[in-house]
Coordinates of C-alpha atoms and ligand atoms in Angstrom, one line a residue:
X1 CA -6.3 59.1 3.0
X2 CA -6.3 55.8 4.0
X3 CA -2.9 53.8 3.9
X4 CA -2.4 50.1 4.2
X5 CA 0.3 48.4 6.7
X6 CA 0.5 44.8 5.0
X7 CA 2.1 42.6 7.6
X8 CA 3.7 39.3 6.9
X9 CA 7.0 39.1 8.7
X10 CA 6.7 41.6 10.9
X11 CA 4.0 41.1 13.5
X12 CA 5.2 43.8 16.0
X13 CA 4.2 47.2 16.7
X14 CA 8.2 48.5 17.2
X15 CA 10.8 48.9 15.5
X16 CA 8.5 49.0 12.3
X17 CA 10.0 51.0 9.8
X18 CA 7.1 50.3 7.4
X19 CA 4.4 51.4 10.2
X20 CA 5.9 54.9 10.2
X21 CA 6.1 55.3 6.6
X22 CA 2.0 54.5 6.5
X23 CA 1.8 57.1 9.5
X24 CA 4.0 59.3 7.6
X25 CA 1.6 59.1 4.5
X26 CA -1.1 61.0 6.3
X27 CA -4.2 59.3 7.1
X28 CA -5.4 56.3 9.0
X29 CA -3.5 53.1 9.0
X30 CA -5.1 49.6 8.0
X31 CA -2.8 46.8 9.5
X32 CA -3.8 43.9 7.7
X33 CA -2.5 39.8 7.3
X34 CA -3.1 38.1 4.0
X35 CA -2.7 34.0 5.1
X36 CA -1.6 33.2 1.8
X37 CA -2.6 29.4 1.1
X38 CA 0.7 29.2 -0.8
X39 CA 2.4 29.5 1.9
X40 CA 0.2 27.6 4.6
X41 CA 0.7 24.2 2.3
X42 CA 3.9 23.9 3.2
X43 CA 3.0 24.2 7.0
X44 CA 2.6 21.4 9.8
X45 CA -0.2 21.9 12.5
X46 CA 3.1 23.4 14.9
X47 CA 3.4 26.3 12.2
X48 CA 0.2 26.7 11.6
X49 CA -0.4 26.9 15.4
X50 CA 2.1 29.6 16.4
X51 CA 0.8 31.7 13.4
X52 CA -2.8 31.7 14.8
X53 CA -1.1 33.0 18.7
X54 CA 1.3 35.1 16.7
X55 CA -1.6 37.2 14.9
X56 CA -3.6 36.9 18.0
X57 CA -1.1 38.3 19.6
X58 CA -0.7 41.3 16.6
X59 CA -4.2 41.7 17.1
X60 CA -3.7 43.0 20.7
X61 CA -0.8 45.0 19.6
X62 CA -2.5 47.1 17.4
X63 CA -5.4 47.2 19.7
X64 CA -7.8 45.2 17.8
X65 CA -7.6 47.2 14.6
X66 CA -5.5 43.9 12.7
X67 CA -7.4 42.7 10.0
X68 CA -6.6 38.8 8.6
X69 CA -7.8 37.8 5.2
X70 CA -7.6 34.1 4.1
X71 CA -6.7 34.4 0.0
X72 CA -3.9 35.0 -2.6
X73 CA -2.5 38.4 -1.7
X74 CA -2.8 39.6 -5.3
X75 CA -6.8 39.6 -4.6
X76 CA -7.1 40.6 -1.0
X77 CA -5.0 43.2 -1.1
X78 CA -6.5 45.4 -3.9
X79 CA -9.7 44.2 -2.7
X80 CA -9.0 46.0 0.5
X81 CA -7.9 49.2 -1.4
X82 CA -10.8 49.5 -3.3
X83 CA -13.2 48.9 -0.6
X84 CA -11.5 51.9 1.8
X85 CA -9.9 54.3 -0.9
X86 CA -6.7 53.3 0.3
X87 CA -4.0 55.9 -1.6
X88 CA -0.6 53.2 -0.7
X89 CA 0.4 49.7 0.9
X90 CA 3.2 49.7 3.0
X91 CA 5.2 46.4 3.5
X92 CA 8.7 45.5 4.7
X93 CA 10.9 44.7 1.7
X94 CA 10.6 40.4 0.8
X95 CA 13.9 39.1 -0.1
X96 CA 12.5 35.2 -0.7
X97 CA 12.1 34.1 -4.2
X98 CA 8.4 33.4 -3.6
X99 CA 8.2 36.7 -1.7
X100 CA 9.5 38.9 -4.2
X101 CA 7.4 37.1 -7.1
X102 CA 4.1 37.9 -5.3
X103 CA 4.9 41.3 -4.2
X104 CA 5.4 42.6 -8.1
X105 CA 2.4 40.6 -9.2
X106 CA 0.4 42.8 -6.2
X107 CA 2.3 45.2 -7.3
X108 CA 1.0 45.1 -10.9
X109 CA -2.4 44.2 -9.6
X110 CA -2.7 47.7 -7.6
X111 CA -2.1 49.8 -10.7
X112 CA -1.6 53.2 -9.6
X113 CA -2.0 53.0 -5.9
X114 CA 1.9 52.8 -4.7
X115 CA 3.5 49.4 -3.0
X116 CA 5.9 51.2 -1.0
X117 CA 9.0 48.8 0.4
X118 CA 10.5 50.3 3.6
X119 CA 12.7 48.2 6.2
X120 CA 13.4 44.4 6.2
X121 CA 13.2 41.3 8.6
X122 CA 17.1 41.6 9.0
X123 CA 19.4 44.2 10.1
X124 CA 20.9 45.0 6.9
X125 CA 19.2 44.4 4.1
X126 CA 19.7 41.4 1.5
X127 CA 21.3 42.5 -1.4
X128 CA 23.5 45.4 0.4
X129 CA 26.6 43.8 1.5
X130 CA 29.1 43.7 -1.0
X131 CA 32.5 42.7 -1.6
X132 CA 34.4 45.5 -2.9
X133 CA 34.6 44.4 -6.6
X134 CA 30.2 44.8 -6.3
X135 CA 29.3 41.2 -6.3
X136 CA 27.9 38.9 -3.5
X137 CA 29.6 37.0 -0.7
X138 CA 30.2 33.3 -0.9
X139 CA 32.0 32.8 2.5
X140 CA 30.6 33.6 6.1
X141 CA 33.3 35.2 7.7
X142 CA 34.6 38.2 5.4
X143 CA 30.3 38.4 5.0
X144 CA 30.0 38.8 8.8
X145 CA 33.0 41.7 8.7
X146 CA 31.7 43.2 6.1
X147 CA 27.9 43.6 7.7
X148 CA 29.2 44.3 11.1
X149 CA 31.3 47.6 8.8
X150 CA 27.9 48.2 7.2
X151 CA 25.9 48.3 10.1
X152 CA 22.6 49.3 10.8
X153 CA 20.1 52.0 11.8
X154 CA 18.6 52.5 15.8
X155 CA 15.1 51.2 15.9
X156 CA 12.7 52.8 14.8
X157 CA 10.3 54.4 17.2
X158 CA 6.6 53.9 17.4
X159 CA 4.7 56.8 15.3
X160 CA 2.8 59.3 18.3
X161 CA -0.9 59.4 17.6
X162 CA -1.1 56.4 15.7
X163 CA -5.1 56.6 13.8
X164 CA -6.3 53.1 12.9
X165 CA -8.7 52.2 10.6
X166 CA -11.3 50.4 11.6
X167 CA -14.1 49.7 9.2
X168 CA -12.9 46.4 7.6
X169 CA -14.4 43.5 8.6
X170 CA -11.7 40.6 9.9
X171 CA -11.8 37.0 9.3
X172 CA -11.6 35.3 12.4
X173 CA -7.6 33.1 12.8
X174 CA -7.9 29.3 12.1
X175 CA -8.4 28.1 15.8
X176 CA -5.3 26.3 17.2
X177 CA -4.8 22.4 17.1
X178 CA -5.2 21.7 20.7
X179 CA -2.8 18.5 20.0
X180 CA 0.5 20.6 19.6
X181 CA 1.7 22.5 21.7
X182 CA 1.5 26.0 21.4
X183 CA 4.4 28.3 22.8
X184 CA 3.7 31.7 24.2
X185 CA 3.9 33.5 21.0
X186 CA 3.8 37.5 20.3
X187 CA 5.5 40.7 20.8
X188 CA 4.9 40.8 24.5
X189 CA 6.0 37.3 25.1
X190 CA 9.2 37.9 22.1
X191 CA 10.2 40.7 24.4
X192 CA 10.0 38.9 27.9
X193 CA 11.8 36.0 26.5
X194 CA 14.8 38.2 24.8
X195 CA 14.9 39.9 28.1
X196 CA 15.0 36.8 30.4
X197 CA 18.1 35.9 28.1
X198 CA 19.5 38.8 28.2
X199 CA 20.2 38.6 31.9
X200 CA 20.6 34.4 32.4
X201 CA 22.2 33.2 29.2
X202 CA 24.2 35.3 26.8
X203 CA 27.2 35.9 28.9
X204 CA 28.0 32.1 29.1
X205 CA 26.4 31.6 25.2
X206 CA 29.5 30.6 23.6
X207 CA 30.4 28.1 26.0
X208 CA 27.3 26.4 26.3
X209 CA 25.0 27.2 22.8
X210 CA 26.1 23.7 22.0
X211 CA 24.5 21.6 24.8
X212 CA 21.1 20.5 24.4
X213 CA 20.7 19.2 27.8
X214 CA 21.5 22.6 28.9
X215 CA 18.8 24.2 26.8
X216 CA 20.9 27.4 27.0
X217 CA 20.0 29.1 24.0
X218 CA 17.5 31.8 22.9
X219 CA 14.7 30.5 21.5
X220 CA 13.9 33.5 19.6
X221 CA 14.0 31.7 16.3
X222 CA 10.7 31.5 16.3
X223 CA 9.9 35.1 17.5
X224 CA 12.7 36.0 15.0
X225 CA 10.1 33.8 12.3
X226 CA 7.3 36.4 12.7
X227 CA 8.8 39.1 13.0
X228 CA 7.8 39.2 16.6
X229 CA 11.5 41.2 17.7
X230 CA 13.6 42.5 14.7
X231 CA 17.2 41.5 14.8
X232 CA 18.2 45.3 15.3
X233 CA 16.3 45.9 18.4
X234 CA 18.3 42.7 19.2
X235 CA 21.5 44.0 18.5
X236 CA 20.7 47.5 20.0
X237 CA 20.2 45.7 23.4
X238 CA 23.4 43.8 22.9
X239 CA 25.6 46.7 22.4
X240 CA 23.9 48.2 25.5
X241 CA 24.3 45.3 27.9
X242 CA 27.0 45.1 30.7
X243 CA 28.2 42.0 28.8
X244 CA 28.5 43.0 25.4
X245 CA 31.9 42.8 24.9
X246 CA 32.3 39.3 26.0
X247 CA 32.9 35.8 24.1
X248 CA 29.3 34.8 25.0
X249 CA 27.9 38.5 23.3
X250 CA 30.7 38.3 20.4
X251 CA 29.3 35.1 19.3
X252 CA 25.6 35.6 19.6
X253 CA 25.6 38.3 17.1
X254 CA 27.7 36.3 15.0
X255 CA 24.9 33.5 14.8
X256 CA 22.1 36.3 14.2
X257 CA 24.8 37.0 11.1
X258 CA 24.2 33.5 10.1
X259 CA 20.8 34.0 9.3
X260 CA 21.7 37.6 7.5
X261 CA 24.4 35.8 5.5
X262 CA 21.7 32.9 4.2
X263 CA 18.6 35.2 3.7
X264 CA 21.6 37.3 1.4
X265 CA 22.7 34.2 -0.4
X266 CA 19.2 33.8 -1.1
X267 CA 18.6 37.3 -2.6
X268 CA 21.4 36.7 -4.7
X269 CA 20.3 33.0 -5.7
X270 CA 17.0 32.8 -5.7
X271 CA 17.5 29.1 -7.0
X272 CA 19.7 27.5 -4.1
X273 CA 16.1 27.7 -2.1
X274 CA 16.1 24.0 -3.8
X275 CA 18.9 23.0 -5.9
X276 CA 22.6 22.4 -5.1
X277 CA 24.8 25.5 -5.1
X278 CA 27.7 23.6 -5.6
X279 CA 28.3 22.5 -9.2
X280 CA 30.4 19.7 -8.7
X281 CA 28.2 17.9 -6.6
X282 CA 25.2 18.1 -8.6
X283 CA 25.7 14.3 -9.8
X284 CA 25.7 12.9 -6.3
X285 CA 23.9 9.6 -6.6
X286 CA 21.2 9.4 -4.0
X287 CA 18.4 7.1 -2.8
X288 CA 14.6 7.8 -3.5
X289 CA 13.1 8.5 0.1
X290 CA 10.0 7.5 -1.5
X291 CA 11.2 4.2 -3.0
X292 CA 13.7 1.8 -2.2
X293 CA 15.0 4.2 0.7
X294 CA 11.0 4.8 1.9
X295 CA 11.6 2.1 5.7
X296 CA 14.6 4.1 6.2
X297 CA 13.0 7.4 5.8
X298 CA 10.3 6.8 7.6
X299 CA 12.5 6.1 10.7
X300 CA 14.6 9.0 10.6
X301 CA 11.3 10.8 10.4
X302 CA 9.6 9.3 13.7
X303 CA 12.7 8.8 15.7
X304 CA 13.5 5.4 15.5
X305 CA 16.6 4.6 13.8
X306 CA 18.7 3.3 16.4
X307 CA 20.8 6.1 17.3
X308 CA 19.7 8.0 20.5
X309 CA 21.1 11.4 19.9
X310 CA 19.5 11.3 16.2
X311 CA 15.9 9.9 17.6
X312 CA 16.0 12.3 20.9
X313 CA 16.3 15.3 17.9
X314 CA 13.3 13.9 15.7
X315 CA 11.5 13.2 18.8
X316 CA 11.9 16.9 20.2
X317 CA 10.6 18.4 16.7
X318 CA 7.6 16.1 16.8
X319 CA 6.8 17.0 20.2
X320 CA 7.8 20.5 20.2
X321 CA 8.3 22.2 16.2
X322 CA 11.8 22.8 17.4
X323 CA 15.2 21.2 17.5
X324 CA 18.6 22.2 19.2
X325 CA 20.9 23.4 16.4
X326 CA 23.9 21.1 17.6
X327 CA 21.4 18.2 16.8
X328 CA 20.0 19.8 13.3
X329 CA 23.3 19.3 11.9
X330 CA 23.4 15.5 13.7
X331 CA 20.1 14.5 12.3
X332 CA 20.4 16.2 9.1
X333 CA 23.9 14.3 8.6
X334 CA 22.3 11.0 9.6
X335 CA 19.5 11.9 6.5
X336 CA 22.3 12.8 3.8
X337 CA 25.4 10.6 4.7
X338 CA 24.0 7.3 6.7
X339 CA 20.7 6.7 4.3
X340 CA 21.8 8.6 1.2
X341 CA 19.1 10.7 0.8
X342 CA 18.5 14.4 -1.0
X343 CA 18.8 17.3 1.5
X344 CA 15.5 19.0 0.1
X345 CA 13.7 15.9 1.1
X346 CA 15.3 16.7 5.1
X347 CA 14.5 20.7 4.4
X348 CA 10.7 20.0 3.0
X349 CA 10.0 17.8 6.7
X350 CA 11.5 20.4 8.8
X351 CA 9.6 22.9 7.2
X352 CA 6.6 21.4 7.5
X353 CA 7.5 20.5 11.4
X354 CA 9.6 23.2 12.5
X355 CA 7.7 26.2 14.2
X356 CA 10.7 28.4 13.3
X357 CA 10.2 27.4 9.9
X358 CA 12.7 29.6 7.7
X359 CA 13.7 28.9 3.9
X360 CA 16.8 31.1 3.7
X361 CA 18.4 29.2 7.5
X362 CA 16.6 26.4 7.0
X363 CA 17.6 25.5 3.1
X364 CA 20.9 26.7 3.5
X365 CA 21.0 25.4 6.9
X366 CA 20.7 21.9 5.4
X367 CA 23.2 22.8 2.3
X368 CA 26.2 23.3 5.2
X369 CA 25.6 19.8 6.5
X370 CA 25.1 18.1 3.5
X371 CA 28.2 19.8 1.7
X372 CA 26.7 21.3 -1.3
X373 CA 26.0 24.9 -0.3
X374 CA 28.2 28.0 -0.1
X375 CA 30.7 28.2 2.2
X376 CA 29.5 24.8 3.5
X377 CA 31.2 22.0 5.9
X378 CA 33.1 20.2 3.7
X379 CA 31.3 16.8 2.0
X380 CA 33.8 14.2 3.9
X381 CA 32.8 15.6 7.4
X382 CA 30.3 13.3 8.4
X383 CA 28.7 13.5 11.8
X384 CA 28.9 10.8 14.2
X385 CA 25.8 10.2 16.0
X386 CA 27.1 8.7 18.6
X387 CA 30.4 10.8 19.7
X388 CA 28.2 14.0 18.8
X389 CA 25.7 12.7 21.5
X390 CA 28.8 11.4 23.9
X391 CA 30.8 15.1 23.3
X392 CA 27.4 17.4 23.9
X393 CA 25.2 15.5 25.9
X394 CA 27.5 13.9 28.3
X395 CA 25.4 13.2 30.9
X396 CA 22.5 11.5 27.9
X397 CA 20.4 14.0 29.7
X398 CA 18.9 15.1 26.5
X399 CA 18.5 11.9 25.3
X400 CA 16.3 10.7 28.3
X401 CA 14.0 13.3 28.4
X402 CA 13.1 12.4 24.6
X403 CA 13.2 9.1 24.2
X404 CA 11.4 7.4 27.0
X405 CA 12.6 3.5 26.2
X406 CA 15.4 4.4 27.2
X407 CA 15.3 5.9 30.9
X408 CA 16.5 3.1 32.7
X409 CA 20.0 3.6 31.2
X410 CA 21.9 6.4 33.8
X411 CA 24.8 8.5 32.4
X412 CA 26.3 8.6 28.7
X413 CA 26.1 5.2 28.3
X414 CA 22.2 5.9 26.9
X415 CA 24.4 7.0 22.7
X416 CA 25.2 3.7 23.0
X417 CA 22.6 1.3 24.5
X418 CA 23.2 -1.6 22.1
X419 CA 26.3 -2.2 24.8
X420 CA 24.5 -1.9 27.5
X421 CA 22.6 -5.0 29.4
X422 CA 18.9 -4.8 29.0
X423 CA 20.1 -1.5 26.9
X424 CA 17.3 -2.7 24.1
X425 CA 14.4 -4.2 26.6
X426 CA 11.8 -1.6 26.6
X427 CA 11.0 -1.3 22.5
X428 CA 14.2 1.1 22.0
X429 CA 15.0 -0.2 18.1
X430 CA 18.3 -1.6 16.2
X431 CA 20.5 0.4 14.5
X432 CA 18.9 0.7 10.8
X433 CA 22.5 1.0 9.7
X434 CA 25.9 0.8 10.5
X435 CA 27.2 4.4 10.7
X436 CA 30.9 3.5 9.6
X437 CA 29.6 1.2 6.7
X438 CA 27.6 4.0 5.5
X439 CA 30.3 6.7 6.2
X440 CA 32.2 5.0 4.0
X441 CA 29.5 4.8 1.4
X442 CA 28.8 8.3 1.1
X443 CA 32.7 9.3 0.5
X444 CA 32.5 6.5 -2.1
X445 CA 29.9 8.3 -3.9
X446 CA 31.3 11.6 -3.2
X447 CA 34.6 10.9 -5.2
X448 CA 32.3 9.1 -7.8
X449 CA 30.4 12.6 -8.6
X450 CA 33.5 14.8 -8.3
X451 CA 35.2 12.3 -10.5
X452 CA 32.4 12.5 -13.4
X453 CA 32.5 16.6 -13.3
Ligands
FAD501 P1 20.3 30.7 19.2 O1 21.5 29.8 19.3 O2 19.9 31.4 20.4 O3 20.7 31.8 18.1 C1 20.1 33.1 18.0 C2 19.6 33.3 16.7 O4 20.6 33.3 15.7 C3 18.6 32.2 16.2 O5 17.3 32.5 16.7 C4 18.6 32.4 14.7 O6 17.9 33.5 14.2 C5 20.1 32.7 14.5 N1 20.9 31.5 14.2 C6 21.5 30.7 15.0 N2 22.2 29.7 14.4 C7 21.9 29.9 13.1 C8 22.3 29.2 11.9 N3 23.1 28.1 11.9 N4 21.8 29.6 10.7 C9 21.0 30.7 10.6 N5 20.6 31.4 11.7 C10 21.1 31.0 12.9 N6 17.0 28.5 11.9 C11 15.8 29.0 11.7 O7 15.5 30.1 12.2 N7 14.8 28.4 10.9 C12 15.0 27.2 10.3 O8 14.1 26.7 9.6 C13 16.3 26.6 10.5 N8 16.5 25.4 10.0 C14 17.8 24.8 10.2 C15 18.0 23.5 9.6 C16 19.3 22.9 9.7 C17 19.6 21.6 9.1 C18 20.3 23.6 10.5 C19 21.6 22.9 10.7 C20 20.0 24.8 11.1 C21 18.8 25.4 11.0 N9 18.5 26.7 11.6 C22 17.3 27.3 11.3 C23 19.5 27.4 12.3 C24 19.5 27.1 13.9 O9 19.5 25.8 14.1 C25 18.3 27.8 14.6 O10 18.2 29.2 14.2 C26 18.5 27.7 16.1 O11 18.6 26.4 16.5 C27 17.3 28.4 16.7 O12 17.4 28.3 18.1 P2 17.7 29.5 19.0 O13 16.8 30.7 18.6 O14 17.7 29.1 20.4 O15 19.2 29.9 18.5

């Protein structure tokens, strides 16, 4: 009988577990993508792009058999069931709240034909690290020991004489937006990219992940996104590398930990996907970004506020769907404690925007800077956009390869061109604010909502 591979963050052909289990049921295998319009509204033309090469890519993994249907899953799915007596769906287990709520109603909507949950985007689980009482983690660090302790299966091989099915009909990928840039995308490019930073970057990682003018990080959140590696294969070639006992190593797989520990907070919290974890701060008074704040917005958004290291970050999202993490936390800081605004309002455009698009790193991502999440920087550390760009972008390197106005300025001397002669001649804007005016206003209101709970 016929069984169902349902891919949605898991575009690969290894390290599958939920590919062997459909093997393991018996029959043929029908590998087929839902593209969920729930989930398209929320993406730019960057995301939408690098999922069109990512299931073009799938497609050639599986050797043409991939089948994409545009439609709510609890339709399509049954739908493709019924029409090739398929006797179970095989998926890797969802652990985001929207997720979880569409795979019961498919569940419901398949009746007696099995939805059968093997394997996960992470390397352990959401859900399965515990503290020893039962409950959840709040705190990274006794999370990351305790996951490391856990710690997870080999990856999973590819099943031998793999049978496709392959009388479904496939509607064709949304074509590409020729206007942004798409990135090579897929398994095979996932796998060349891991591998080139294998050997060039992850020694030296910890001593230069913070640079963006170095642009000495991974960039696999992206393949990371799809599903195009999964984490474990990741950490399997870790432990086997010459290097894998050094700082650099040690502190790579404690950022891939990151991203366990938020998709877990998630699981448990289905809620801080949008809303404050942190009580206390829940009365923070903020501005509208759609009303009096809207000018101000609307510059952070496009890269023009003033402040080099924050416009070279916007810039690089527009242009690219993805932004150096040092300068995440800069810009997001600039959104939440210079103008006063929301974080969801910040989360919602880098969602739209970022190719790597996540809602457990991203959300909670934007929770640490603005103070409100679990185990988050602490409200009174505000970043300052000018001795953030000055401390990891010495040179302004980073800065001048975004933000063309100002070229002319050599050196470090670019975070602050307001003091430099001719600094502003070539349409580079004013500050829209004064960063230790505002400073001071957002600790003003952040004693004002502590004080009133
Ligand atoms: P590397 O430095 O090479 O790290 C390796 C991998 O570890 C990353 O690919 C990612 O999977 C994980 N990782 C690293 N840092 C973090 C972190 N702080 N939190 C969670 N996982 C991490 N990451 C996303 O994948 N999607 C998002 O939507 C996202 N939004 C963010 C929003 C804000 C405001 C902030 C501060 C961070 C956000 N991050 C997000 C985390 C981080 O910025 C990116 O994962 C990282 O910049 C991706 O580049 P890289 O693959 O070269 O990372």
């Amino acid at each position: 009988m016929t069984a169902l591979l349902w891919l949605r963050r898991d575009l690969r052909l290894h390290d599958l577990p939920a590919l062997l289990a459909a093997h393991e049921a018996g029959g043929d295998v029908l590998p087929v993508f839902v593209a969920d319009p729930t989930l398209l509204g929320s993406a730019g033309a960057a995301r939408r792009n690098s999922l069109s090469a990512a299931l073009a890519a799938a497609g050639n993994s599986y050797d043409g058999a991939l089948v994409v249907r545009v439609g709510s899953p609890e339709t399509e799915i049954p739908t493709l069931v019924r029409e090739v007596g398929a006797g179970s769906v095989h998926v890797s287990r969802e652990s985001t709240p929207y997720g979880r709520r569409r795979d019961s109603r498919v569940e419901r909507a398949l009746g007696d034909v099995p939805l059968v949950a093997t394997g996960t985007p992470y390397a352990v689980g959401p859900g399965l690290v515990r503290k020893a009482d039962g409950g959840p983690f709040q705190v990274f660090t006794p999370f990351s020991r305790a996951w490391r302790e856990h710690g997870w299966p080999a990856p999973a091989p590819i099943p031998a004489r793999l049978a496709w099915h392959r009388t479904v009909d496939s509607a064709a990928p949304w074509s590409a937006d020729p206007a942004t840039a798409v990135v090579p995308t897929g398994e095979v490019a996932a796998r060349a990219r891991w591998e080139e930073f294998l050997e060039g970057d992850l020694e030296g990682y910890d001593r230069h992940r913070d640079r963006p003018d170095l642009d000495a990080t991974s960039r696999m959140s992206v393949h990371l996104k799809y599903g195009a590696i999964h984490p474990r294969t990741m950490l399997a070639n870790i432990a086997a590398h010459p290097a894998r006992r050094s700082e650099g190593a040690r502190r790579f797989v404690a950022e891939l930990c990151w991203r366990e520990f938020y998709a877990d907070v998630l699981w448990h919290r289905p809620a801080s996907a949008w809303a404050d974890l942190r009580e206390d701060l829940r009365g923070m008074a903020y501005e509208d970004p759609a009303g009096a704040a809207v000018g101000h917005v609307r510059a952070w958004e496009e890269g023009r506020t003033g402040y080099p290291f924050v416009d070279a970050g916007m810039r690089q999202l527009l242009a690219e769907g993805w932004m150096h993490n040092r300068v995440r936390m800069g810009v997001a800081s600039f959104l939440v404690k210079d103008l006063h605004v929301w974080w969801p309002h910040g989360a919602r455009y880098f969602l739209e925007h970022l190719r790597d698009g996540d809602i457990a790193s991203n959300n909670h991502g934007w929770q640490w800077v603005a103070g409100t999440g679990t185990d988050a920087a602490p409200y009174f550390r505000v970043f300052n956009p000018v001795t953030q760009g000055e401390r990891y972008d010495p040179d302004g390197t980073y800065v001048r390869r975004y933000v063309p106005e100002l070229a002319h300025i050599a050196g470090g001397a670019v975070h602050q061109p307001w003091r430099v002669p001719d600094g502003l001649l070539h349409g580079y804007p004013e500050r829209i604010v004064d960063h230790g005016a505002e400073r001071a206003e957002a600790l003003r209101r952040y004693e004002a909502a502590r004080a009133t709970t």
